[in-house]
Amino acid sequence: MRRRRLLTNLFDISLLALICFFVGALASMTGIGGGVLMVPILTLIFNLPTHKAVGTSLSVIVFTSIASTFAYYRQKRIDYKIGLVMSSATIPGSLLGAYLTTLINERELGIIFALFLIFVALRMVLNLNTGLRWGHALGSLGSLRRKIVDADGEVFEYSVSLPLGFSVGFLGGMSSGFLGIGGGSIMVPILHIVMNLPIHVTVATSMFIMIFSSIFGTAQHLAYGNVMFEYTIPMALGVIFGAQLGAHVAKRVSGKSLKRLFAVVLILVGVRLLSKFIM
């Protein structure tokens, strides 16, 4: 049986906060919410059971998403209309996802999480066109033309399908509650590849949507006893400050570089996590 590492000294607390500072920066830059990194950190370094790592990670993402959304609000890159449509579906999705964690054991949940990370990363690297054709095929169903002008005057124009956005929101919410990832890991590639949102608008809008999915998912995990507040507080402090740095850096990084960074990190973490639960 693994012994859970307790946060009993200043070094452990400081180490966790420092790690989460960089996690928050990377999460804000890529729109992933940080859960794809925080869950492995809690299981691999601090030996938390996967279920508690998922619940605790999701509680931290509440703070990450709010801090990042504030930064992107100032940059004026959030598509609030699309975000609210998708958020209306993330709430029931996140509640369902949290419930699903009670039906499987820790090893199964860990393997599913690792495979999910690798799949998302490969999808981003290969940039498959299947989803893109799917998005165009559904474009006639509630298609909406959008135009975003950010704080620097850069113009983003695109078309999206509202029914497709609602469906994606539900799936993102379910993955949030089930995997403790905030939903960004599935929403970023789908918003960008399937729904054709520009990558910078995708990242900003994904963070806005995560506010809703993470709050309701955390409430459900709290009811199941999966949230460890002794970890939540130092992790939240780290990601809040890191998220501000990440949003600032993302503004100056090309969309292609963001996607590469996103994919490389997910592959490395996914392979390491998979080896832990299979071997």
Tab-separated table of C-alpha atoms in Angstrom:
chain	number	residue	atom	x	y	z
A	1	MET	CA	0.000	0.000	0.000
A	2	ARG	CA	1.324	3.451	-0.881
A	3	ARG	CA	1.817	5.922	1.965
A	4	ARG	CA	0.397	9.341	1.271
A	5	ARG	CA	2.968	12.091	1.641
A	6	LEU	CA	1.691	14.615	4.200
A	7	LEU	CA	2.370	18.332	3.925
A	8	THR	CA	3.896	18.637	7.388
A	9	ASN	CA	6.794	21.029	6.825
A	10	LEU	CA	7.563	24.303	5.126
A	11	PHE	CA	9.786	22.656	2.503
A	12	ASP	CA	7.023	20.408	1.157
A	13	ILE	CA	4.528	23.269	1.127
A	14	SER	CA	6.998	25.583	-0.643
A	15	LEU	CA	7.962	22.872	-3.135
A	16	LEU	CA	4.335	22.213	-4.020
A	17	ALA	CA	3.601	25.935	-4.420
A	18	LEU	CA	6.688	26.417	-6.627
A	19	ILE	CA	5.819	23.458	-8.849
A	20	CYS	CA	2.286	24.761	-9.215
A	21	PHE	CA	3.574	28.220	-10.137
A	22	PHE	CA	5.085	26.729	-13.295
A	23	VAL	CA	2.023	24.523	-13.780
A	24	GLY	CA	-0.191	27.604	-13.608
A	25	ALA	CA	1.953	29.430	-16.161
A	26	LEU	CA	1.907	26.519	-18.595
A	27	ALA	CA	-1.802	25.929	-18.025
A	28	SER	CA	-2.659	29.536	-18.736
A	29	MET	CA	-0.505	29.554	-21.889
A	30	THR	CA	-2.140	26.441	-23.333
A	31	GLY	CA	-5.666	26.606	-21.868
A	32	ILE	CA	-5.428	23.160	-20.266
A	33	GLY	CA	-6.370	24.242	-16.747
A	34	GLY	CA	-3.401	22.503	-15.156
A	35	GLY	CA	-5.161	19.295	-14.171
A	36	VAL	CA	-3.233	17.231	-16.709
A	37	LEU	CA	-0.099	18.114	-14.742
A	38	MET	CA	-1.440	18.437	-11.192
A	39	VAL	CA	-2.990	14.967	-11.065
A	40	PRO	CA	0.331	13.267	-12.004
A	41	ILE	CA	2.222	15.518	-9.560
A	42	LEU	CA	-0.070	14.530	-6.698
A	43	THR	CA	0.073	10.825	-7.546
A	44	LEU	CA	3.733	10.500	-8.565
A	45	ILE	CA	5.404	12.885	-6.086
A	46	PHE	CA	3.018	13.130	-3.134
A	47	ASN	CA	1.499	9.621	-3.425
A	48	LEU	CA	-2.148	10.650	-3.252
A	49	PRO	CA	-4.693	8.040	-4.387
A	50	THR	CA	-5.865	8.862	-7.911
A	51	HIS	CA	-9.437	9.643	-6.839
A	52	LYS	CA	-8.243	12.198	-4.275
A	53	ALA	CA	-5.716	13.624	-6.737
A	54	VAL	CA	-8.541	14.156	-9.234
A	55	GLY	CA	-10.807	15.896	-6.704
A	56	THR	CA	-8.027	18.050	-5.257
A	57	SER	CA	-6.755	19.020	-8.702
A	58	LEU	CA	-10.218	20.126	-9.740
A	59	SER	CA	-10.533	22.309	-6.624
A	60	VAL	CA	-7.307	24.088	-7.604
A	61	ILE	CA	-8.552	24.603	-11.162
A	62	VAL	CA	-11.324	26.792	-9.740
A	63	PHE	CA	-8.616	29.303	-8.820
A	64	THR	CA	-6.595	28.745	-12.005
A	65	SER	CA	-9.537	29.380	-14.292
A	66	ILE	CA	-10.666	32.517	-12.458
A	67	ALA	CA	-7.153	34.016	-12.399
A	68	SER	CA	-6.508	33.188	-16.059
A	69	THR	CA	-9.917	34.460	-17.159
A	70	PHE	CA	-9.198	37.804	-15.490
A	71	ALA	CA	-5.938	38.077	-17.445
A	72	TYR	CA	-7.604	37.166	-20.754
A	73	TYR	CA	-10.483	39.550	-19.987
A	74	ARG	CA	-7.984	42.395	-20.082
A	75	GLN	CA	-6.668	41.106	-23.417
A	76	LYS	CA	-10.265	40.923	-24.778
A	77	ARG	CA	-9.767	37.476	-26.325
A	78	ILE	CA	-12.669	35.647	-24.650
A	79	ASP	CA	-15.707	34.743	-26.776
A	80	TYR	CA	-18.333	35.073	-24.045
A	81	LYS	CA	-21.298	34.016	-26.174
A	82	ILE	CA	-19.703	30.708	-27.200
A	83	GLY	CA	-18.355	30.276	-23.687
A	84	LEU	CA	-21.772	30.649	-22.054
A	85	VAL	CA	-23.428	28.264	-24.518
A	86	MET	CA	-20.833	25.608	-23.786
A	87	SER	CA	-20.844	26.310	-20.052
A	88	SER	CA	-24.572	25.598	-19.839
A	89	ALA	CA	-23.686	22.017	-20.793
A	90	THR	CA	-20.529	21.649	-18.691
A	91	ILE	CA	-22.456	21.716	-15.405
A	92	PRO	CA	-24.458	18.474	-15.859
A	93	GLY	CA	-21.438	16.963	-17.608
A	94	SER	CA	-19.099	17.675	-14.680
A	95	LEU	CA	-21.573	16.236	-12.163
A	96	LEU	CA	-21.868	13.049	-14.212
A	97	GLY	CA	-18.091	12.785	-14.576
A	98	ALA	CA	-17.516	13.096	-10.827
A	99	TYR	CA	-20.066	10.339	-10.211
A	100	LEU	CA	-18.327	8.028	-12.704
A	101	THR	CA	-15.136	8.108	-10.601
A	102	THR	CA	-16.996	6.196	-7.883
A	103	LEU	CA	-17.589	3.269	-10.252
A	104	ILE	CA	-13.964	2.336	-11.079
A	105	ASN	CA	-10.794	1.613	-9.086
A	106	GLU	CA	-7.639	3.724	-8.828
A	107	ARG	CA	-5.557	1.738	-11.338
A	108	GLU	CA	-8.269	1.858	-14.007
A	109	LEU	CA	-8.748	5.597	-13.506
A	110	GLY	CA	-4.987	6.191	-13.755
A	111	ILE	CA	-4.653	4.217	-16.994
A	112	ILE	CA	-7.656	5.976	-18.544
A	113	PHE	CA	-6.184	9.347	-17.582
A	114	ALA	CA	-2.766	8.504	-19.084
A	115	LEU	CA	-4.230	7.216	-22.363
A	116	PHE	CA	-6.411	10.307	-22.597
A	117	LEU	CA	-3.381	12.594	-22.317
A	118	ILE	CA	-1.496	10.729	-25.038
A	119	PHE	CA	-4.525	10.733	-27.354
A	120	VAL	CA	-5.063	14.480	-26.994
A	121	ALA	CA	-1.364	15.175	-27.583
A	122	LEU	CA	-1.176	13.031	-30.716
A	123	ARG	CA	-4.337	14.655	-32.009
A	124	MET	CA	-2.748	18.068	-31.680
A	125	VAL	CA	0.554	16.964	-33.269
A	126	LEU	CA	-0.999	15.170	-36.229
A	127	ASN	CA	-3.668	17.862	-36.692
A	128	LEU	CA	-6.087	15.313	-38.176
A	129	ASN	CA	-8.691	16.672	-40.566
A	130	THR	CA	-11.526	14.357	-39.529
A	131	GLY	CA	-12.837	16.682	-36.859
A	132	LEU	CA	-12.456	19.687	-39.113
A	133	ARG	CA	-14.770	18.133	-41.698
A	134	TRP	CA	-17.189	17.251	-38.915
A	135	GLY	CA	-17.291	20.870	-37.819
A	136	HIS	CA	-17.979	22.081	-41.354
A	137	ALA	CA	-20.692	19.450	-41.833
A	138	LEU	CA	-22.558	20.728	-38.779
A	139	GLY	CA	-21.946	24.340	-39.611
A	140	SER	CA	-25.420	24.803	-41.074
A	141	LEU	CA	-27.041	23.839	-37.753
A	142	GLY	CA	-27.195	27.085	-35.805
A	143	SER	CA	-24.107	28.522	-37.492
A	144	LEU	CA	-22.988	31.808	-35.984
A	145	ARG	CA	-20.499	34.288	-37.409
A	146	ARG	CA	-18.157	35.677	-34.771
A	147	LYS	CA	-15.730	38.590	-34.708
A	148	ILE	CA	-13.360	39.311	-31.825
A	149	VAL	CA	-11.108	42.377	-31.641
A	150	ASP	CA	-8.527	42.068	-28.862
A	151	ALA	CA	-6.901	44.804	-26.800
A	152	ASP	CA	-4.105	45.215	-29.367
A	153	GLY	CA	-6.547	45.630	-32.246
A	154	GLU	CA	-5.968	42.163	-33.741
A	155	VAL	CA	-9.123	40.867	-35.449
A	156	PHE	CA	-10.304	37.234	-35.260
A	157	GLU	CA	-13.182	36.186	-37.553
A	158	TYR	CA	-14.716	32.684	-37.659
A	159	SER	CA	-17.973	30.698	-37.808
A	160	VAL	CA	-19.153	28.204	-35.181
A	161	SER	CA	-22.055	25.790	-34.693
A	162	LEU	CA	-24.025	26.394	-31.480
A	163	PRO	CA	-25.440	22.815	-31.263
A	164	LEU	CA	-21.919	21.465	-31.700
A	165	GLY	CA	-20.681	23.838	-29.015
A	166	PHE	CA	-23.315	22.583	-26.573
A	167	SER	CA	-22.326	18.958	-27.226
A	168	VAL	CA	-18.629	19.716	-26.813
A	169	GLY	CA	-19.404	21.548	-23.581
A	170	PHE	CA	-21.081	18.470	-22.122
A	171	LEU	CA	-18.132	16.229	-23.063
A	172	GLY	CA	-15.664	18.744	-21.669
A	173	GLY	CA	-17.614	18.985	-18.417
A	174	MET	CA	-17.760	15.211	-18.085
A	175	SER	CA	-14.001	14.879	-18.642
A	176	SER	CA	-13.500	17.621	-16.061
A	177	GLY	CA	-15.403	15.827	-13.322
A	178	PHE	CA	-14.061	12.390	-14.267
A	179	LEU	CA	-10.365	13.217	-14.721
A	180	GLY	CA	-9.947	16.361	-12.609
A	181	ILE	CA	-8.579	18.309	-15.567
A	182	GLY	CA	-10.920	21.272	-15.784
A	183	GLY	CA	-12.009	20.221	-19.268
A	184	GLY	CA	-9.413	22.278	-21.126
A	185	SER	CA	-7.497	19.250	-22.373
A	186	ILE	CA	-10.471	18.192	-24.439
A	187	MET	CA	-11.916	21.645	-25.131
A	188	VAL	CA	-8.760	23.230	-26.540
A	189	PRO	CA	-8.224	20.724	-29.381
A	190	ILE	CA	-11.953	20.460	-30.122
A	191	LEU	CA	-12.574	24.214	-30.061
A	192	HIS	CA	-9.594	24.749	-32.335
A	193	ILE	CA	-9.714	21.709	-34.643
A	194	VAL	CA	-13.433	20.873	-34.743
A	195	MET	CA	-15.080	24.259	-34.184
A	196	ASN	CA	-12.374	26.267	-35.988
A	197	LEU	CA	-11.792	28.927	-33.330
A	198	PRO	CA	-8.403	30.698	-33.588
A	199	ILE	CA	-5.949	29.203	-31.081
A	200	HIS	CA	-5.624	32.362	-28.948
A	201	VAL	CA	-9.415	32.777	-28.721
A	202	THR	CA	-9.664	29.052	-27.978
A	203	VAL	CA	-7.261	29.226	-25.026
A	204	ALA	CA	-8.940	32.294	-23.507
A	205	THR	CA	-12.489	30.974	-23.959
A	206	SER	CA	-11.521	27.552	-22.608
A	207	MET	CA	-10.364	29.154	-19.360
A	208	PHE	CA	-13.675	31.035	-19.040
A	209	ILE	CA	-15.664	27.813	-19.526
A	210	MET	CA	-13.563	26.028	-16.904
A	211	ILE	CA	-14.837	28.329	-14.169
A	212	PHE	CA	-18.235	26.642	-14.376
A	213	SER	CA	-17.117	23.041	-14.869
A	214	SER	CA	-14.520	23.178	-12.080
A	215	ILE	CA	-16.838	24.727	-9.480
A	216	PHE	CA	-19.610	22.181	-9.925
A	217	GLY	CA	-17.209	19.265	-10.327
A	218	THR	CA	-15.384	20.253	-7.134
A	219	ALA	CA	-18.660	20.419	-5.212
A	220	GLN	CA	-19.473	16.878	-6.300
A	221	HIS	CA	-16.004	15.553	-5.405
A	222	LEU	CA	-16.240	17.317	-2.047
A	223	ALA	CA	-19.370	15.311	-1.320
A	224	TYR	CA	-17.400	12.120	-2.075
A	225	GLY	CA	-14.528	13.149	0.237
A	226	ASN	CA	-12.014	13.498	-2.604
A	227	VAL	CA	-10.786	17.064	-1.929
A	228	MET	CA	-7.638	17.485	0.226
A	229	PHE	CA	-7.649	21.148	1.288
A	230	GLU	CA	-4.154	20.916	2.823
A	231	TYR	CA	-2.949	20.571	-0.788
A	232	THR	CA	-5.476	22.913	-2.384
A	233	ILE	CA	-4.292	26.093	-0.647
A	234	PRO	CA	-0.538	26.063	-1.533
A	235	MET	CA	-1.331	24.738	-5.011
A	236	ALA	CA	-3.874	27.504	-5.587
A	237	LEU	CA	-1.413	30.201	-4.503
A	238	GLY	CA	1.157	28.872	-6.952
A	239	VAL	CA	-1.163	28.596	-9.940
A	240	ILE	CA	-2.777	32.012	-9.406
A	241	PHE	CA	0.538	33.839	-9.794
A	242	GLY	CA	1.755	31.451	-12.471
A	243	ALA	CA	-1.426	31.914	-14.496
A	244	GLN	CA	-0.839	35.660	-14.717
A	245	LEU	CA	2.664	35.059	-16.087
A	246	GLY	CA	1.395	32.440	-18.535
A	247	ALA	CA	-1.317	34.668	-19.962
A	248	HIS	CA	1.238	37.461	-20.410
A	249	VAL	CA	3.706	35.164	-22.206
A	250	ALA	CA	0.999	33.531	-24.356
A	251	LYS	CA	0.163	36.919	-25.821
A	252	ARG	CA	3.651	37.019	-27.369
A	253	VAL	CA	3.955	33.383	-28.461
A	254	SER	CA	2.779	32.102	-31.851
A	255	GLY	CA	-0.211	29.772	-32.048
A	256	LYS	CA	1.933	27.005	-33.561
A	257	SER	CA	4.396	27.192	-30.676
A	258	LEU	CA	1.568	26.967	-28.152
A	259	LYS	CA	0.249	23.790	-29.783
A	260	ARG	CA	3.716	22.204	-29.860
A	261	LEU	CA	4.306	23.001	-26.193
A	262	PHE	CA	0.891	21.641	-25.269
A	263	ALA	CA	1.475	18.355	-27.109
A	264	VAL	CA	5.018	17.686	-25.870
A	265	VAL	CA	4.087	18.154	-22.214
A	266	LEU	CA	1.038	15.899	-22.499
A	267	ILE	CA	2.976	13.076	-24.173
A	268	LEU	CA	5.740	13.115	-21.549
A	269	VAL	CA	3.341	13.146	-18.624
A	270	GLY	CA	1.020	10.569	-20.203
A	271	VAL	CA	3.830	8.059	-20.818
A	272	ARG	CA	5.203	8.491	-17.282
A	273	LEU	CA	1.777	8.047	-15.713
A	274	LEU	CA	0.976	5.032	-17.887
A	275	SER	CA	4.206	3.304	-16.847
A	276	LYS	CA	3.311	3.844	-13.190
A	277	PHE	CA	-0.044	2.076	-13.381
A	278	ILE	CA	0.906	-0.713	-15.808
A	279	MET	CA	4.241	-1.796	-14.315
